[in-house]
Coordinates of C-alpha atoms in Angstrom, one line a residue:
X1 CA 61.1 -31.7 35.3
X2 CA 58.1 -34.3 36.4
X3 CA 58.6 -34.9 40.1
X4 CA 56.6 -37.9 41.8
X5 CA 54.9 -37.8 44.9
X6 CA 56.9 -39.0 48.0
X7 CA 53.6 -40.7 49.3
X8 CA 53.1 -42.6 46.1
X9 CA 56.5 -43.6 46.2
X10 CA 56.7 -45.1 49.4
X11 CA 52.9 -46.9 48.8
X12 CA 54.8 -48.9 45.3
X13 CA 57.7 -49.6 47.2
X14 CA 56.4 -53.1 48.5
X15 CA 55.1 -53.8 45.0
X16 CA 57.7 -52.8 43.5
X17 CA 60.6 -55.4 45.4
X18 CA 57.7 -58.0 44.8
X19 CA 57.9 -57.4 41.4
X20 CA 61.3 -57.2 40.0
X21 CA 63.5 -60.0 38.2
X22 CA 65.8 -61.9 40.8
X23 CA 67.6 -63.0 37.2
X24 CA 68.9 -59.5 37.2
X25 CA 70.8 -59.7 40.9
X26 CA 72.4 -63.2 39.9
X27 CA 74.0 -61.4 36.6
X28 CA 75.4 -58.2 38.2
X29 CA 77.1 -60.3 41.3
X30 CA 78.5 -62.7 38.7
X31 CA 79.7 -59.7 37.0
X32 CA 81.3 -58.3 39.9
X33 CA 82.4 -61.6 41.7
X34 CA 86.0 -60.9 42.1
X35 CA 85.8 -57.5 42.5
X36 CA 85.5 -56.1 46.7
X37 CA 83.7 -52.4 46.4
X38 CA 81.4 -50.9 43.6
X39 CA 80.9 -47.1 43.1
X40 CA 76.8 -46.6 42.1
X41 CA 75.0 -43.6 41.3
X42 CA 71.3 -43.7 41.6
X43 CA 69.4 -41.6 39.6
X44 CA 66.2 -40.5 40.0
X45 CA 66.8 -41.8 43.8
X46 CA 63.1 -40.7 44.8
X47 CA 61.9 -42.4 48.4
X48 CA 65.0 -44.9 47.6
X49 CA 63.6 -47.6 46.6
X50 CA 65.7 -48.6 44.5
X51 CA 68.7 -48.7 46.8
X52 CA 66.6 -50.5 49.3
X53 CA 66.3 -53.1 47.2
X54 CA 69.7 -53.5 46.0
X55 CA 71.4 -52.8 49.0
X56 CA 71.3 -56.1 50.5
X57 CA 71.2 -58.5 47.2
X58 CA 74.0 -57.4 46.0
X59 CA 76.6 -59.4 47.6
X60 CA 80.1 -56.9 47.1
X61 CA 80.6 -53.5 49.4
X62 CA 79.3 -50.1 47.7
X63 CA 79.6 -46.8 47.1
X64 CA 76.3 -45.0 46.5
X65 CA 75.8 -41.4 45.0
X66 CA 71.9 -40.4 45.1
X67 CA 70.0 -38.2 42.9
X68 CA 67.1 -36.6 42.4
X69 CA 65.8 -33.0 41.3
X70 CA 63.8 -32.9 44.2
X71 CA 65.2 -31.4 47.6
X72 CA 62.4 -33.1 49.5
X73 CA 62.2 -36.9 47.9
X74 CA 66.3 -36.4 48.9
X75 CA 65.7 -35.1 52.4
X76 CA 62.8 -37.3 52.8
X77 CA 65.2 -40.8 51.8
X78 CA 68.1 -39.4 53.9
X79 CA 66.5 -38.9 57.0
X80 CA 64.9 -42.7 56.5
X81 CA 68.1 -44.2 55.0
X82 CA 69.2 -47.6 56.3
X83 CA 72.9 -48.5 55.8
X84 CA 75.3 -51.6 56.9
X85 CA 79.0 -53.0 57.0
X86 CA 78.9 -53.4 52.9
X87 CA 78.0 -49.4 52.6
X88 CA 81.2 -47.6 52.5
X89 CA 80.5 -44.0 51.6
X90 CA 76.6 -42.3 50.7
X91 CA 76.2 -38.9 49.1
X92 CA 73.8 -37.2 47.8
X93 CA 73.4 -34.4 44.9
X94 CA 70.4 -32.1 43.5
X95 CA 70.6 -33.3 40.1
X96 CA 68.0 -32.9 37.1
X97 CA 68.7 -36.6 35.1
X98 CA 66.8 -34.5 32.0
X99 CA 68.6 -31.4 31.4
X100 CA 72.0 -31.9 33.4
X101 CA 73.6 -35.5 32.2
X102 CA 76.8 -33.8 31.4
X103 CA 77.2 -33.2 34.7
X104 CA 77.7 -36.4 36.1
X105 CA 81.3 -38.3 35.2
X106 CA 79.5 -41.7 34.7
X107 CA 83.0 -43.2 34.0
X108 CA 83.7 -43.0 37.6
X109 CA 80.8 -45.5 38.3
X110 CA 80.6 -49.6 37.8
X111 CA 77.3 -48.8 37.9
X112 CA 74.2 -46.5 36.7
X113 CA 70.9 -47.2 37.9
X114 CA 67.4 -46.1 38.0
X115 CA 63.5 -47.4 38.8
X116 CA 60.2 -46.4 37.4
X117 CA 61.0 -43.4 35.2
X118 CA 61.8 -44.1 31.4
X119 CA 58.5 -43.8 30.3
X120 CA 58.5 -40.0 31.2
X121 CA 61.6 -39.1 29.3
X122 CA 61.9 -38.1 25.8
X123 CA 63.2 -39.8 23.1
X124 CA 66.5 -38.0 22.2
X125 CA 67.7 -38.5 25.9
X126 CA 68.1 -42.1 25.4
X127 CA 70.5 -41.5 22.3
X128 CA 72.3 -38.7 24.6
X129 CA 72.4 -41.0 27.6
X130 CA 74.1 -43.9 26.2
X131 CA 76.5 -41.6 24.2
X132 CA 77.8 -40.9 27.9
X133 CA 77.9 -44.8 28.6
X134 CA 79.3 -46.7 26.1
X135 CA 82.1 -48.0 28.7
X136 CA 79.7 -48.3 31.3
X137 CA 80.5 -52.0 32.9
X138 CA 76.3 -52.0 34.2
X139 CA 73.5 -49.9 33.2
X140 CA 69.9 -51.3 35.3
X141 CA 67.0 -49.5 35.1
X142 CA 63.9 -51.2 36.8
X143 CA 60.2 -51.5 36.4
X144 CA 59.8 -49.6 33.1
X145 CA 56.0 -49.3 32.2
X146 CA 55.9 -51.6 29.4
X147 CA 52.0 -50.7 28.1
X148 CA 50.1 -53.3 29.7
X149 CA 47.4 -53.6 32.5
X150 CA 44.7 -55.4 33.6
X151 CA 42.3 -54.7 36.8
X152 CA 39.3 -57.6 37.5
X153 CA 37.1 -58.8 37.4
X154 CA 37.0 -57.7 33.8
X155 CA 34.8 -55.0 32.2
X156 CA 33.7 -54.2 28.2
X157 CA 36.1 -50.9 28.4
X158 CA 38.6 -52.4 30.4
X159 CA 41.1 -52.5 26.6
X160 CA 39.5 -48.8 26.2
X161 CA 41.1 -47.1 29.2
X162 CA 44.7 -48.9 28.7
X163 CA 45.0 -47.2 24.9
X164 CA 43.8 -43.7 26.7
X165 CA 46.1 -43.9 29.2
X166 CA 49.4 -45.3 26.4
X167 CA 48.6 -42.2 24.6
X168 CA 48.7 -40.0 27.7
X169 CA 51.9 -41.5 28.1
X170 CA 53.2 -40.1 25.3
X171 CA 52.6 -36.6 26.6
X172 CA 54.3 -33.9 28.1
X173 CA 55.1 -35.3 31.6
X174 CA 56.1 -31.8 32.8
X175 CA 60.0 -31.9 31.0
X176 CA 59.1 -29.8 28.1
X177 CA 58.5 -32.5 25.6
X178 CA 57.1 -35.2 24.7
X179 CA 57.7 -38.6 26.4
X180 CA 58.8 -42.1 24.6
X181 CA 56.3 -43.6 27.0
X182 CA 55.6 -47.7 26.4
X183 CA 58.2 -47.9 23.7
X184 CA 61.1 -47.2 26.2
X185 CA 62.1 -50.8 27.2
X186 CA 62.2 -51.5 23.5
X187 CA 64.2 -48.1 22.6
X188 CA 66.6 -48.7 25.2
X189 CA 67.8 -52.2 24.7
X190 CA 68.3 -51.1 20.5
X191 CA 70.0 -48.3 21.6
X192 CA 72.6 -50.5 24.2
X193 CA 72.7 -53.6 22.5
X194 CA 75.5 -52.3 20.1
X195 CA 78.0 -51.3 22.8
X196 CA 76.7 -53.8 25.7
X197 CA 75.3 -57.3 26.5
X198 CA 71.6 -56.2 26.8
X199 CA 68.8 -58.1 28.4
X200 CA 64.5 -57.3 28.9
X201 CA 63.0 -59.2 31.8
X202 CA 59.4 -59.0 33.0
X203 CA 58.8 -57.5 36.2
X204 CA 54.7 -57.0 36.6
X205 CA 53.1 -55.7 39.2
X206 CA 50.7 -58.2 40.8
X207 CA 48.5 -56.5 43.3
X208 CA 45.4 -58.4 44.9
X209 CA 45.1 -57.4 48.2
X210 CA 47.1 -53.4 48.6
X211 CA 43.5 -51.9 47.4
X212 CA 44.8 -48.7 48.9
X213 CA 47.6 -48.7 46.4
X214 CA 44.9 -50.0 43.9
X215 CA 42.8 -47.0 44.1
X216 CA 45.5 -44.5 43.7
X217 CA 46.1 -46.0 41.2
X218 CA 43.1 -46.0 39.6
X219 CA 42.8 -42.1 41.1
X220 CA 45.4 -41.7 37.9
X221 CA 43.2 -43.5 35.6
X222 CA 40.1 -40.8 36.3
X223 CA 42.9 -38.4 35.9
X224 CA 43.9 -38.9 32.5
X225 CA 39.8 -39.4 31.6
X226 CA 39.3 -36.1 32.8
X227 CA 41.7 -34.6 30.5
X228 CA 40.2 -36.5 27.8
X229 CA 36.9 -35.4 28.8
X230 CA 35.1 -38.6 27.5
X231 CA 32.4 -40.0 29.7
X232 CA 33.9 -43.2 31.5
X233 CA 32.0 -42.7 34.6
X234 CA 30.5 -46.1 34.7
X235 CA 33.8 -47.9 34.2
X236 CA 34.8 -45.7 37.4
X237 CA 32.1 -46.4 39.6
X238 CA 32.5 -50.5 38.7
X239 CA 36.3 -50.4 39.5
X240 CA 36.2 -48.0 42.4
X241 CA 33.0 -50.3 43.8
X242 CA 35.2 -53.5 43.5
X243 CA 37.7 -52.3 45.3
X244 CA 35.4 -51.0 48.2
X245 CA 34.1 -54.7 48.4
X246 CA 37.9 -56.1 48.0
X247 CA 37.2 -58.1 45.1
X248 CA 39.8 -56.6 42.8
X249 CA 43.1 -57.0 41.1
X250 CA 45.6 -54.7 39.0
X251 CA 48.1 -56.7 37.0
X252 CA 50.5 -54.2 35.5
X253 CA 53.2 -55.2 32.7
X254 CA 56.9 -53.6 33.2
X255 CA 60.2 -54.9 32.1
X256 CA 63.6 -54.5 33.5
X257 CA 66.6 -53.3 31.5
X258 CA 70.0 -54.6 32.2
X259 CA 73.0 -53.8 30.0
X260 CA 76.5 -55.4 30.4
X261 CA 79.3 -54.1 29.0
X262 CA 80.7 -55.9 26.0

C-alpha cells in the first residue's frame, strides 16, 4: 500500500484548509443539527489533517476513530493531536483502507471520511466501498486531484507535463494495481448518487507565496519525467528558476465529494 511522506503531509496542510469548500461544513451540520455526538472514522488519517480541519467546524460533539497503514503517520498525529470539550473519545487503529475494508463496521459511524487519496486507489475499490455504505448517513472525502494544474508565469510545455503526469496517475501507486487517477471525483459521485444525495465542489490549491511547498511539488513533476525518460530539462530549469526568484504560482484543480444519505 502507497504510504505518503509525513513531511509532505504536514507542508499541504495549510494549503489544504485554504483550499477546501466551506459549502461542505454548512451541509453536514445542517445534517446533523438536532443530533448531540457523531461517531467518525478517519481514514487514511495521515499527519491528521483532515481531523484538524473538521474538528472545530463542525459544530456537534464527536467520536473519532483514526486510520492509517502507517505506524509512524499514526504515532506521528497522536503525539501532535489537539483535542477539546466537543471530542468525547479518540482511537486509533493500523488499518490498510485497500485490502482490509471488511474490517471496519462502517454502520457504526454517521460518518466516513477521508483527504487527498482517491486518485491512488483502483477502480474496483470504489464499487466495493460503497457496497459497504449504502446506509451511510455521510460519506466526505476531500481534495481529490481532479487532473488540472497550472504553475506561472506560463511556458510552451506547460499543457505537456500535466498529460505526463495524468497518465502517471493512472499507474501502480504501490497497491498492486492500477489507480483510477483524475477520473475519481467523477467515478465516485456515479457510483453514490444512486443510494445518496451526492455533490462535487471545487477545492483548488492556490499557492503563490509557500515556494517551499512549490518546489516539492515540482520535485514530483521531475520525478515522473524521469521515469518517462523524455528530455524536459529546460521546462525544469525555467520553473525551478522562478521559484528561486519568487515569481511563481501553482494553481492545482481538486474537488470535494460529499454524499448524503437519501
Amino acid at each position: 500500500m502507497h504510504k505518503f511522506n509525513n513531511h509532505w503531509l504536514k507542508l499541504r496542510e495549510t494549503i489544504d484548509k485554504k483550499s477546501r469548500n466551506l459549502k461542505v461544513i454548512k451541509l453536514i451540520n445542517n445534517k446533523f443539527s438536532k443530533k448531540d455526538c457523531i461517531s467518525i472514522i478517519d481514514l487514511g488519517t495521515g499527519a491528521g489533517s483532515n481531523y484538524n480541519y473538521l474538528k472545530p467546524k463542525l459544530k456537534f460533539n464527536q467520536d473519532w476513530v483514526f486510520t492509517d497503514i502507517s505506524s509512524s503517520s499514526l504515532n506521528y498525529f497522536k503525539k501532535n493531536l489537539k483535542t477539546s470539550k466537543k471530542i468525547y473519545k479518540t482511537k486509533f487503529k493500523i488499518f490498510d483502507v485497500i485490502g482490509e475494508l471488511e474490517k471496519i463496521t462502517f454502520s457504526n459511524y454517521n460518518i466516513v471520511t477521508g483527504s487527498a487519496f482517491l486518485d491512488i486507489l483502483p477502480k474496483n475499490w470504489f464499487y466495493k466501498f460503497h457496497k459497504f455504505n449504502t446506509k451511510t448517513e455521510i460519506i466526505l472525502f476531500a481534495l481529490n486531484y481532479n487532473g488540472s494544474f497550472k504553475f506561472y508565469p506560463k511556458h510552451k510545455n506547460d499543457q505537456e507535463i500535466v498529460n505526463l503526469f495524468n497518465i502517471d496517475q493512472k499507474t501502480d501507486k504501490g497497491i498492486g494495481s492500477k489507480a483510477i487517477g483524475p477520473d475519481c471525483s467523477k467515478l465516485i459521485n456515479n457510483i453514490f448518487n444512486k443510494t445518496h444525495h451526492t455533490y462535487l465542489m471545487n477545492s483548488k490549491w492556490d499557492v503563490v507565496k509557500n515556494y517551499k511547498f512549490q518546489k516539492y511539488f515540482l520535485n514530483f513533476c521531475k520525478e515522473v519525467i524521469k521515469k518517462n525518460n523524455i528530455d524536459y530539462s529546460l521546462w525544469l530549469k525555467f520553473r525551478y528558476k522562478c521559484i528561486t526568484k519568487k515569481n511563481s504560482r501553482l494553481i492545482l484543480q481538486n474537488k470535494d465529494f460529499l454524499a448524503i444519505k437519501k
